[in-house]
mmCIF file of C-alpha atoms and ligand atoms in Angstrom:
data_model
loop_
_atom_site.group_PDB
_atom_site.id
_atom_site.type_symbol
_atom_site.label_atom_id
_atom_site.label_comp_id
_atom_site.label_asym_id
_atom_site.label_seq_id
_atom_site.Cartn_x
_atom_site.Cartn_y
_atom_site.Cartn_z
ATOM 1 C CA UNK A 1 119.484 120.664 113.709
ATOM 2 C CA UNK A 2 118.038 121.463 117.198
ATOM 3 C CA UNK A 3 115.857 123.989 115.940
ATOM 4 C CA UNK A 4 113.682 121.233 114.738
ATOM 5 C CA UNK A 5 112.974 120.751 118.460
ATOM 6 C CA UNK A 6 110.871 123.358 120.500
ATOM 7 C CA UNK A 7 112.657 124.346 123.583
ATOM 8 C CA UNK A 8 109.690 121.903 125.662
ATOM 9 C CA UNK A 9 111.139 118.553 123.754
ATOM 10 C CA UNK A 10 114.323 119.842 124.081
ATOM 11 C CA UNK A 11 113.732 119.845 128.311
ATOM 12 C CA UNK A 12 112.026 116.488 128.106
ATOM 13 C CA UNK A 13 115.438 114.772 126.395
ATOM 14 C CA UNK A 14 117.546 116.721 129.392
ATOM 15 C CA UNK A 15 115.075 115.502 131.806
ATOM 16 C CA UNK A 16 115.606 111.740 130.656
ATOM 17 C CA UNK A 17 119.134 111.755 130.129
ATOM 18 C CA UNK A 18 119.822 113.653 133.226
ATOM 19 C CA UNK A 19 117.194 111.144 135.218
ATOM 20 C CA UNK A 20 118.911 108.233 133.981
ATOM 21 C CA UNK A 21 122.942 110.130 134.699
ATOM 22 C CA UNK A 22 121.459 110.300 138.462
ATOM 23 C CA UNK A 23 119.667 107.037 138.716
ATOM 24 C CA UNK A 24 122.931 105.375 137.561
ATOM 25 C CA UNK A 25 125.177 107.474 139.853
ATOM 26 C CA UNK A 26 123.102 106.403 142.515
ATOM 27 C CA UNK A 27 123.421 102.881 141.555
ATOM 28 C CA UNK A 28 127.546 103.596 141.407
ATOM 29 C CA UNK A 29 127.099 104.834 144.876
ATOM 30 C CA UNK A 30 125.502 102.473 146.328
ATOM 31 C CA UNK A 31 126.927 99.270 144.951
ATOM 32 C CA UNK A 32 130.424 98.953 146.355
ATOM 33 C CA UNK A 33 131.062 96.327 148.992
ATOM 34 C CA UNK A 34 133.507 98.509 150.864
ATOM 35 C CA UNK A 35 130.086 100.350 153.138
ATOM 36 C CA UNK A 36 128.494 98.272 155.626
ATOM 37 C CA UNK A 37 125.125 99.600 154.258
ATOM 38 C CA UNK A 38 125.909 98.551 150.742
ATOM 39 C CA UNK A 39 126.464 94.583 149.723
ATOM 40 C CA UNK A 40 122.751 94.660 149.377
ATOM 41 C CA UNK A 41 122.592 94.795 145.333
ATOM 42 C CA UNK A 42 124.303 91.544 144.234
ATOM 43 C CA UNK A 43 124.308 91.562 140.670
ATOM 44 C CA UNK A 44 126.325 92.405 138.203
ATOM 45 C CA UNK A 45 125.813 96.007 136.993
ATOM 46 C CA UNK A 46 126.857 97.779 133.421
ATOM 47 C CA UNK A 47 126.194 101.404 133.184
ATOM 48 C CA UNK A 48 125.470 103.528 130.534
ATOM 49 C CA UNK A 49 126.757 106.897 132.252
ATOM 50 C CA UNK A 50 128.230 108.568 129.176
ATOM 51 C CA UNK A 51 125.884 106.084 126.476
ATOM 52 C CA UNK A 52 122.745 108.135 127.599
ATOM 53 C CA UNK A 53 121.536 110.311 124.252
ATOM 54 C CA UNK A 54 121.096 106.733 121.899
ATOM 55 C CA UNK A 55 118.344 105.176 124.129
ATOM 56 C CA UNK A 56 116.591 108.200 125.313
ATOM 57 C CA UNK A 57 116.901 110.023 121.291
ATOM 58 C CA UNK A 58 115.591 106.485 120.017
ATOM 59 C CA UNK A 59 113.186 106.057 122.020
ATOM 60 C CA UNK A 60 111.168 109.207 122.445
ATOM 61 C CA UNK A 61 110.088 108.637 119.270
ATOM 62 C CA UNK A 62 108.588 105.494 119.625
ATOM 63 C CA UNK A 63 104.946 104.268 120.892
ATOM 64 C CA UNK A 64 104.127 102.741 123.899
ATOM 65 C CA UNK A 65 103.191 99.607 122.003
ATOM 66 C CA UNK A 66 106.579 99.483 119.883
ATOM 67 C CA UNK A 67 108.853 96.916 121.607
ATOM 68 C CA UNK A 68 112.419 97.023 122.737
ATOM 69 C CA UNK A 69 115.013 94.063 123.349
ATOM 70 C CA UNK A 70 118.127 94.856 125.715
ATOM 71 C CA UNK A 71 121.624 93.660 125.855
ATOM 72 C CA UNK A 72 123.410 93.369 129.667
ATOM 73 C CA UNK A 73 123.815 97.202 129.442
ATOM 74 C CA UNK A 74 119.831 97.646 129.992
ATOM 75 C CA UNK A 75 119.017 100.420 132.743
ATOM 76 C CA UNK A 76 119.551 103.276 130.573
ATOM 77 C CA UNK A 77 116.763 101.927 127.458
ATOM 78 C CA UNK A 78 114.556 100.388 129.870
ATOM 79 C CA UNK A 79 114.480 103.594 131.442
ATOM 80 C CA UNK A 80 114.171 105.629 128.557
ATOM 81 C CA UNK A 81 111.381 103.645 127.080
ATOM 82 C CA UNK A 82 109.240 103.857 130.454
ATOM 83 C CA UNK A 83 110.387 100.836 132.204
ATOM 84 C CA UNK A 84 109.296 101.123 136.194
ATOM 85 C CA UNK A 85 112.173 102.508 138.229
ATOM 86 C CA UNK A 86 110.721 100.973 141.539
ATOM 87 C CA UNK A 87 110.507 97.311 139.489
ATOM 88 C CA UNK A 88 114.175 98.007 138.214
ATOM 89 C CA UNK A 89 115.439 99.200 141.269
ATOM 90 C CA UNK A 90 113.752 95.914 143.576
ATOM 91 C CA UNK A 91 115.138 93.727 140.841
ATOM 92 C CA UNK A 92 118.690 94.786 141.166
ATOM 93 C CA UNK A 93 118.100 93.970 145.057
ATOM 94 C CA UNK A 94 116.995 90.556 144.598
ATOM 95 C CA UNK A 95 113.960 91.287 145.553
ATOM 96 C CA UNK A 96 110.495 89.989 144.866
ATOM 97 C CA UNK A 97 108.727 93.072 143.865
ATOM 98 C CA UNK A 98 111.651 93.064 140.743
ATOM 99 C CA UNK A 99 110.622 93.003 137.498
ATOM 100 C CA UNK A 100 111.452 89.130 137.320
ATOM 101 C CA UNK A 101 110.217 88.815 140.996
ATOM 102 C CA UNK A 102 114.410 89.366 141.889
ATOM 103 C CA UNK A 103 115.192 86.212 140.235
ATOM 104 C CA UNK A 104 117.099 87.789 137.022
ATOM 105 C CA UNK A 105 119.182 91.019 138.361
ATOM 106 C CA UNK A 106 120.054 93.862 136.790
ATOM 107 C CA UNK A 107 120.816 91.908 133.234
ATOM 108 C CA UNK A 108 117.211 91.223 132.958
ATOM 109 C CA UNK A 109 115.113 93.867 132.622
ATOM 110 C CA UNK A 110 111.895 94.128 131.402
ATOM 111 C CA UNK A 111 108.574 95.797 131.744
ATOM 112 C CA UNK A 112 105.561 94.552 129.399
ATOM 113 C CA UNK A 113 103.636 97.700 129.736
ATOM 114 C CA UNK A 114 106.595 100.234 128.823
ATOM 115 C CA UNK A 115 107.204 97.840 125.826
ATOM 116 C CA UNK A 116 110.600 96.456 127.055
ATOM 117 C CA UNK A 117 110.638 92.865 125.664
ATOM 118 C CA UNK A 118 113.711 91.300 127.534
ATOM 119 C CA UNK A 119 117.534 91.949 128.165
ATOM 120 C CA UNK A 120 119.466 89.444 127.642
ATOM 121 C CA UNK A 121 122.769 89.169 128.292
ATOM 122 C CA UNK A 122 124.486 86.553 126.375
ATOM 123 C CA UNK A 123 126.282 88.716 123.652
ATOM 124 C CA UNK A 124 123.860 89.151 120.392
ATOM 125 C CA UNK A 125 120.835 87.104 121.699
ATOM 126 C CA UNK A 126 118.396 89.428 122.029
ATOM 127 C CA UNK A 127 118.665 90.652 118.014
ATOM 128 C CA UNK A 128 116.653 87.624 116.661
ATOM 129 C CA UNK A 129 114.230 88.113 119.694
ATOM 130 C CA UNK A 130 113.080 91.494 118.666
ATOM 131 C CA UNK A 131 113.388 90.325 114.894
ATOM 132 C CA UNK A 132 111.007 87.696 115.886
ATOM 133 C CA UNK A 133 108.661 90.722 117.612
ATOM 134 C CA UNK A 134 108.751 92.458 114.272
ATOM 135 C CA UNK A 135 107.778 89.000 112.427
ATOM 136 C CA UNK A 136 104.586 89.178 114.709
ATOM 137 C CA UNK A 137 103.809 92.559 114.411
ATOM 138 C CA UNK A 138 103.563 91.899 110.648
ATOM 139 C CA UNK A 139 101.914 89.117 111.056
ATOM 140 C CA UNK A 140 99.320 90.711 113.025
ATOM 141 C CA UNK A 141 98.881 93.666 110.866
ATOM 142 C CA UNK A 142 100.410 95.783 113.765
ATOM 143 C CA UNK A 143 102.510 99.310 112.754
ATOM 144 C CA UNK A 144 104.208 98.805 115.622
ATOM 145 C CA UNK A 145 107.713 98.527 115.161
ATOM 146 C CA UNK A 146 110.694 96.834 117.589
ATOM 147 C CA UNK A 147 113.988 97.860 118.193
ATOM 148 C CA UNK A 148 117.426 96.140 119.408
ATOM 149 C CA UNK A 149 119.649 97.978 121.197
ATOM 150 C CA UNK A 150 123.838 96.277 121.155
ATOM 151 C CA UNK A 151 127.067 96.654 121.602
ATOM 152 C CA UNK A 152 129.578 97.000 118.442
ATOM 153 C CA UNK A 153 130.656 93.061 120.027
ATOM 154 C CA UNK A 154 127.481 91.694 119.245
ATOM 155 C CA UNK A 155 127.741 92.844 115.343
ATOM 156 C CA UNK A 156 130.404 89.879 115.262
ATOM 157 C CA UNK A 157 128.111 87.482 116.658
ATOM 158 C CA UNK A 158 126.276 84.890 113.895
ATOM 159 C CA UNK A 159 123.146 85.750 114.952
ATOM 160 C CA UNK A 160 123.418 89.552 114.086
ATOM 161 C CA UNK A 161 124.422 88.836 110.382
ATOM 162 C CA UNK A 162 121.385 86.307 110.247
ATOM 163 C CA UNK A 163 118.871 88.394 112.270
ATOM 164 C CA UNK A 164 119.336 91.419 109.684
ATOM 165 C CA UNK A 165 119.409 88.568 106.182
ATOM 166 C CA UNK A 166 115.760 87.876 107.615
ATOM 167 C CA UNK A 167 114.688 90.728 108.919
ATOM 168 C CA UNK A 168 115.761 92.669 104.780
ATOM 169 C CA UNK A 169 114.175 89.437 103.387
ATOM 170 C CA UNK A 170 110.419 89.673 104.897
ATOM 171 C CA UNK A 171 110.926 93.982 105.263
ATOM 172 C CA UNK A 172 110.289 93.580 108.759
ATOM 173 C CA UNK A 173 109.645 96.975 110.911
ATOM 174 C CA UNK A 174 112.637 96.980 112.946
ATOM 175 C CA UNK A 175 115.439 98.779 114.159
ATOM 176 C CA UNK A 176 119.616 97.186 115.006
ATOM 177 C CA UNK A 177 120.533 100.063 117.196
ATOM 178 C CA UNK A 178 124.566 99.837 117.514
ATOM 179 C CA UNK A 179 125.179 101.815 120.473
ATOM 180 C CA UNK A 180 129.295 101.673 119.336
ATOM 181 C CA UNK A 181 131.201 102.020 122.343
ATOM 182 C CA UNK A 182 134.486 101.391 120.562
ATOM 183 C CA UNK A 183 134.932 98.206 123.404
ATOM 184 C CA UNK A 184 134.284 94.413 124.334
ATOM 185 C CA UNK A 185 134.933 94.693 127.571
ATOM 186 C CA UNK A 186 139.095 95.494 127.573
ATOM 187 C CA UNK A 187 139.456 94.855 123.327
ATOM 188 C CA UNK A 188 139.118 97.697 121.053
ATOM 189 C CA UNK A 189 137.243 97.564 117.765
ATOM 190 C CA UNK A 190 139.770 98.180 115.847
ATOM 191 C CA UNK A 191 141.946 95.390 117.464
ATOM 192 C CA UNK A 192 138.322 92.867 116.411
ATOM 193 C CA UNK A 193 137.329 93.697 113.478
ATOM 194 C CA UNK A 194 138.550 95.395 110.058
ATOM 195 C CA UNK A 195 138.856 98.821 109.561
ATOM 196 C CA UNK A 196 135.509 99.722 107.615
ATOM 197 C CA UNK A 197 132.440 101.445 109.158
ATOM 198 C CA UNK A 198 130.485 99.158 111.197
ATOM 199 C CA UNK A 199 126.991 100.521 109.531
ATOM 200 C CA UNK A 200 128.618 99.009 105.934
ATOM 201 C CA UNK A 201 127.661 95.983 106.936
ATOM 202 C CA UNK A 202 124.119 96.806 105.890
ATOM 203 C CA UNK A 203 125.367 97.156 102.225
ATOM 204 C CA UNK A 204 125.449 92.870 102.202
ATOM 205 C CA UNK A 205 121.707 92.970 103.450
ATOM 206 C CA UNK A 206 120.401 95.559 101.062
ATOM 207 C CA UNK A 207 119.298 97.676 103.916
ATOM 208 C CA UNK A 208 119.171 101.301 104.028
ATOM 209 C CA UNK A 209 122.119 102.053 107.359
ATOM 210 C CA UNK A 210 122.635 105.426 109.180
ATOM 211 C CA UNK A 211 125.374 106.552 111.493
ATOM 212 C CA UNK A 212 125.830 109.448 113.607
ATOM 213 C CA UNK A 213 126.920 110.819 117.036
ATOM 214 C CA UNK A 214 125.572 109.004 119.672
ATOM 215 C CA UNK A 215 126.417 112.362 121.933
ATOM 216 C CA UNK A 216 124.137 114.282 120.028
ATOM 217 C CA UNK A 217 120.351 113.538 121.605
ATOM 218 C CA UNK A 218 118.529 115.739 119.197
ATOM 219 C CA UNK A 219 120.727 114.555 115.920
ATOM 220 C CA UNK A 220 119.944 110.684 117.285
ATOM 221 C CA UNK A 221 116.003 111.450 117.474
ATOM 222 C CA UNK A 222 115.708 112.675 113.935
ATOM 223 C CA UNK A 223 117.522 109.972 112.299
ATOM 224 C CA UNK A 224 115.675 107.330 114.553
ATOM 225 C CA UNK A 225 112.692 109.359 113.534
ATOM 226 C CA UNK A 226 113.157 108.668 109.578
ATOM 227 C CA UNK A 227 113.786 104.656 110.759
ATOM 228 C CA UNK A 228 110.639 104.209 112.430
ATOM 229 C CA UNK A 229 108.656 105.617 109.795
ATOM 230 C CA UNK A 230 110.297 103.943 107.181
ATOM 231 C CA UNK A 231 109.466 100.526 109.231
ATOM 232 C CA UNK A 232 105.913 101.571 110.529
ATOM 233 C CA UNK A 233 105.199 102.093 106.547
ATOM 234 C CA UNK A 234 106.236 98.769 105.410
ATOM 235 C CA UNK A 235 109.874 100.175 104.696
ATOM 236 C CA UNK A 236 111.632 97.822 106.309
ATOM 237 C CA UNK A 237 114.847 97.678 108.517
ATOM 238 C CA UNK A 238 117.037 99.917 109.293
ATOM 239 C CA UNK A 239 120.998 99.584 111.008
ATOM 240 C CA UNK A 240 121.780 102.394 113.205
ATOM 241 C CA UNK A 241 125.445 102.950 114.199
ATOM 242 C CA UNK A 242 125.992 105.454 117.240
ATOM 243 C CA UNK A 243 129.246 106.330 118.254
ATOM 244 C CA UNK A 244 129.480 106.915 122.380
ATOM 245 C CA UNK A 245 131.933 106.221 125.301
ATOM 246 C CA UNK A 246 130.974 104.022 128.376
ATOM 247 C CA UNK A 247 132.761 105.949 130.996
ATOM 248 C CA UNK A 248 133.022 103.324 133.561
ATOM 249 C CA UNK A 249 134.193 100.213 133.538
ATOM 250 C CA UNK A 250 132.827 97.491 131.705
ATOM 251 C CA UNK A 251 131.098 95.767 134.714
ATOM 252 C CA UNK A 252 130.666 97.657 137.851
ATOM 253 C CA UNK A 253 130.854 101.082 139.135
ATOM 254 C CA UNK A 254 134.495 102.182 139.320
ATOM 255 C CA UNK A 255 136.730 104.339 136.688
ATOM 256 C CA UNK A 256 139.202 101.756 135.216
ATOM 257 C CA UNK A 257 141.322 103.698 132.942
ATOM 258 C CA UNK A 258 144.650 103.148 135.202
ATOM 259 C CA UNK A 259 144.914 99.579 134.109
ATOM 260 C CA UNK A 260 145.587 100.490 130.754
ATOM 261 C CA UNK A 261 143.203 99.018 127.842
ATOM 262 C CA UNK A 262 142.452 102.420 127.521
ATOM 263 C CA UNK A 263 143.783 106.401 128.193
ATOM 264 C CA UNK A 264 143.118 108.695 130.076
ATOM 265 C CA UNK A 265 143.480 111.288 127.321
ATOM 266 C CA UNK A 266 140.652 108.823 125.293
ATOM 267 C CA UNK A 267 138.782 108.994 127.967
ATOM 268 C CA UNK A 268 138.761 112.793 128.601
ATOM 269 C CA UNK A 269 138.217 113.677 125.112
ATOM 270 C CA UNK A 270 134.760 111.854 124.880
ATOM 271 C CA UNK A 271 134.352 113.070 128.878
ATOM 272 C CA UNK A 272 134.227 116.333 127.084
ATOM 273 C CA UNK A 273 131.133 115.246 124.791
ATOM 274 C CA UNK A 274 129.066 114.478 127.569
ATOM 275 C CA UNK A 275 125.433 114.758 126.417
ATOM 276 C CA UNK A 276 123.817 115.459 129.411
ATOM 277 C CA UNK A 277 126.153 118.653 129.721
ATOM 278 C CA UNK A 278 126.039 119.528 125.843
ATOM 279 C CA UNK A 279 121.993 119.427 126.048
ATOM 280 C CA UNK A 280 122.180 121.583 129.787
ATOM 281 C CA UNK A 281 124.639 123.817 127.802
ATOM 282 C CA UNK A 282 122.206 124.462 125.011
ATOM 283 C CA UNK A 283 119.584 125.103 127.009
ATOM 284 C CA UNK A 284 120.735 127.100 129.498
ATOM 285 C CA UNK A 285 122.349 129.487 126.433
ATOM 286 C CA UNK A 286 119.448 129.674 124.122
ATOM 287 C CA UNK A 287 116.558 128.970 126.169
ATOM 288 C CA UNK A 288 116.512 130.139 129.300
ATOM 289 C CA UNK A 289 116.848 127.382 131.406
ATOM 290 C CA UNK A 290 117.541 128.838 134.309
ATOM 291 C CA UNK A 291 119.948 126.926 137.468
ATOM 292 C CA UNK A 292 116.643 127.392 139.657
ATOM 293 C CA UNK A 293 114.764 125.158 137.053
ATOM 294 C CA UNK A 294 117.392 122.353 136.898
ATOM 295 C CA UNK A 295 117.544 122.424 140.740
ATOM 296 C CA UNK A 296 113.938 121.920 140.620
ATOM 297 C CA UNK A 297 114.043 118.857 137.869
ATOM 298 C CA UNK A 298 116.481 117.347 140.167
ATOM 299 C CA UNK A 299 114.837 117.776 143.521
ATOM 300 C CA UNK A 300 111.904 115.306 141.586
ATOM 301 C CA UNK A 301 114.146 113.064 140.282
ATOM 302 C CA UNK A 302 115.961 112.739 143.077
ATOM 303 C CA UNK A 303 113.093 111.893 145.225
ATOM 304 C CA UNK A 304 112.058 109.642 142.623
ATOM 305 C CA UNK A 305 115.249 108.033 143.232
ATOM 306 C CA UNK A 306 115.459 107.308 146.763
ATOM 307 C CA UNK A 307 111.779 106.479 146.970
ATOM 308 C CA UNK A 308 112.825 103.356 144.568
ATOM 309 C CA UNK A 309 115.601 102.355 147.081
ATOM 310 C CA UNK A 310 113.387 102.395 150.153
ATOM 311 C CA UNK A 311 110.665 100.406 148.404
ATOM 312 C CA UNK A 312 113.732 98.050 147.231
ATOM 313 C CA UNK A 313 115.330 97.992 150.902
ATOM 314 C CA UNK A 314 111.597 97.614 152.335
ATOM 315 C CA UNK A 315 110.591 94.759 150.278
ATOM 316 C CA UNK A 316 110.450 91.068 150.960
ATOM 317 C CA UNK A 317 112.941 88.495 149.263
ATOM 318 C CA UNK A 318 111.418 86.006 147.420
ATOM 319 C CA UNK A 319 109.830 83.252 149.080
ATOM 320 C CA UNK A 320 112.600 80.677 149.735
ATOM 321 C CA UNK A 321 110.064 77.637 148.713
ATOM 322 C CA UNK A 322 110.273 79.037 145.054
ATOM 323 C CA UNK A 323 113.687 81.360 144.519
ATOM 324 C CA UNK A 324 115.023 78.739 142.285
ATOM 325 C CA UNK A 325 112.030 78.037 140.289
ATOM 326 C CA UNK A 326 113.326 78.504 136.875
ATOM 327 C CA UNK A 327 109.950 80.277 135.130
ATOM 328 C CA UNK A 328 108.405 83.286 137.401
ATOM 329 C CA UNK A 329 105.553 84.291 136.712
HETATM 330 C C1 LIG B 1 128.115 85.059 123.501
HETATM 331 C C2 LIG B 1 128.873 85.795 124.574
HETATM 332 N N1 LIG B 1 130.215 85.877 124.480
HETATM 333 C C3 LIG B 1 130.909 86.538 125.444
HETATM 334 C C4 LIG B 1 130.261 87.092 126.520
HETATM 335 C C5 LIG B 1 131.046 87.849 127.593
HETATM 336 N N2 LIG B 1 130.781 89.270 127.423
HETATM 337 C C6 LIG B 1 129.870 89.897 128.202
HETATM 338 S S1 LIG B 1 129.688 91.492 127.786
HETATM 339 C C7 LIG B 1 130.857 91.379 126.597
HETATM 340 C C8 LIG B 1 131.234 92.599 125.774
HETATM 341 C C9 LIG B 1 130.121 93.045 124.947
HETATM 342 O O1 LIG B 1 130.507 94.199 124.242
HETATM 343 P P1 LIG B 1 129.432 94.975 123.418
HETATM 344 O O2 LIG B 1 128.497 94.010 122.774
HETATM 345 O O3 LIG B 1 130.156 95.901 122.516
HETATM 346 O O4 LIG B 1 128.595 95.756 124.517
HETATM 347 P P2 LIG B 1 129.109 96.752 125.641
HETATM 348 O O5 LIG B 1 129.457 95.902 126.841
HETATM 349 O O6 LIG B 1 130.289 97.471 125.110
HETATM 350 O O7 LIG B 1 127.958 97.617 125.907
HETATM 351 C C10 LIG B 1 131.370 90.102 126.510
HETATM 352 C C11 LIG B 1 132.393 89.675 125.537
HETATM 353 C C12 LIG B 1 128.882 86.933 126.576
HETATM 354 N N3 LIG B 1 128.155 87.448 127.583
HETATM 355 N N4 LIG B 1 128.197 86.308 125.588
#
């Protein structure tokens, strides 16, 4: 299956996974209260660290143009699909050079140019929003297609069930990306919902459903490959189930497996699937990626990194006259 990738696409999916495994450690890092230098980013935060080959294998292959709508768990598609880390980063500090002018936090992400739509963080919303992005792209003639990446919680939400009845009824181009993370929080899956595959529930719409291994970048791109074009061509929708492991705790940057929702044997076995290390593996085996060059790729991203904390540190706050204004613009 990787062979379908030349050894320079292969680097550029390391590259974003591994950029987006840093930016989030750093994040982890920074954000406990328990520093005197920290207590500066005051939102909540949910990382992806572990959940990184879905967004980045989904969305290298779409278009700038294509859209993307975001649950609470945002950095790691906003930052696969372009999203400014400087704008992300200021955001998370309450700042007013965030990409909602630091009014929104790290739950609302979202870059116009890079195609991010929202992130939303009421559990389901943002399906009908990027349904309603593929209604206009329709409308407009557009091939663009839109994408929402969830949580297995938000396939029991109402509005999932009615987003995909509309979205097989008009053959809208767009993608429900289940990023399956076997958890709500502290509840299982299999303690929510019956015990039938999650991507069955396409069956009901009449809409074609894939799922795979959401640890696998290069298996995730070509199945989201075959989904785009099927909705760029006037195919229609698409449900695609990935199954992944958030490593961290739900909300926040601490290992929580002591309190006991969960193992530590669980935890180690999908530890062991990391897809940052399974891609480094690959490439360091069968084409010669070399320690040297990863030390390079992280020296940039790295520098990347704490050049979007100082500009976050360095910036203003907003204006106190107009914090609590309800619509920034
Ligand atoms: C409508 C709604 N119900 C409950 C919550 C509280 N809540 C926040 S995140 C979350 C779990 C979501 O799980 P999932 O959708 O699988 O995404 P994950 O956090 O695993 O990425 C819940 C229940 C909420 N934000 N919105």
């Amino acid at each position: 299956m990787h062979a379908t990738f030349p050894a320079s696409e292969l680097k550029a999916m390391f590259q974003s996974m591994l950029r987006i495994r840093l930016i989030e450690e750093a994040i982890a890092d920074k954000y406990p209260a328990d520093k005197p230098e920290n207590q500066k980013m005051r939102c909540p935060v949910h990382l992806s660290i572990g959940q990184e080959a879905v967004p980045v294998g989904i969305c290298e292959e779409l278009r700038n143009d294509d859209q993307i709508g975001l649950t609470h768990r945002c950095h790691a598609p906003y930052l696969a699909k372009g999203g400014d880390l400087r704008a992300m980063i200021a955001e998370m500090y309450g700042k007013e050079t965030g990409c909602c002018g630091g009014r929104g936090g790290s739950m609302h992400l979202y870059d116009d140019a890079a195609g991010v739509l929202t992130s939303l963080p009421i559990v389901g919303s943002v399906i009908p929003i990027a349904v309603g992005a593929a209604l206009a792209m329709q409308q407009v003639g557009s091939d663009a297609v839109s994408v929402s990446f969830f949580g297995d919680a938000a396939s029991e939400e109402g509005v999932f069930h009615e987003s995909m009845n509309f979205a097989a009824l008009k053959k809208l181009p767009t993608i429900f990306a289940i990023e399956n993370n076997h958890y709500s929080v502290y509840t299982s899956l299999s303690d929510r919902q019956p015990d039938r595959p999650l991507e069955k529930m396409a069956e009901a719409y009449g809409m074609p459903a894939f799922h795979g291994d959401g640890n696998d970048v290069a298996g995730v791109r070509i199945a989201a490959r075959e989904a785009i074009e099927r909705a760029r061509t006037g195919g229609g929708p698409t449900l695609m189930v990935f199954d992944t492991y958030r490593w961290r705790e739900h909300c926040g940057p601490n290992y929580d497996n002591h309190i006991g929702y969960r193992s530590e044997g669980e935890f180690q076995h999908w530890k062991e699937k990391c897809p940052v290390e399974t891609m480094r593996r690959l490439l360091k085996q069968e084409h010669g990626f070399g320690d040297d060059d990863e030390a390079v790729m992280v020296t940039v991203i790295n520098s990347e990194i704490e050049d979007a904390f100082v500009y976050a540190e360095n910036s203003p706050l907003p204006d106190a006259e107009t914090a609590g204004d309800l619509v920034y613009a």
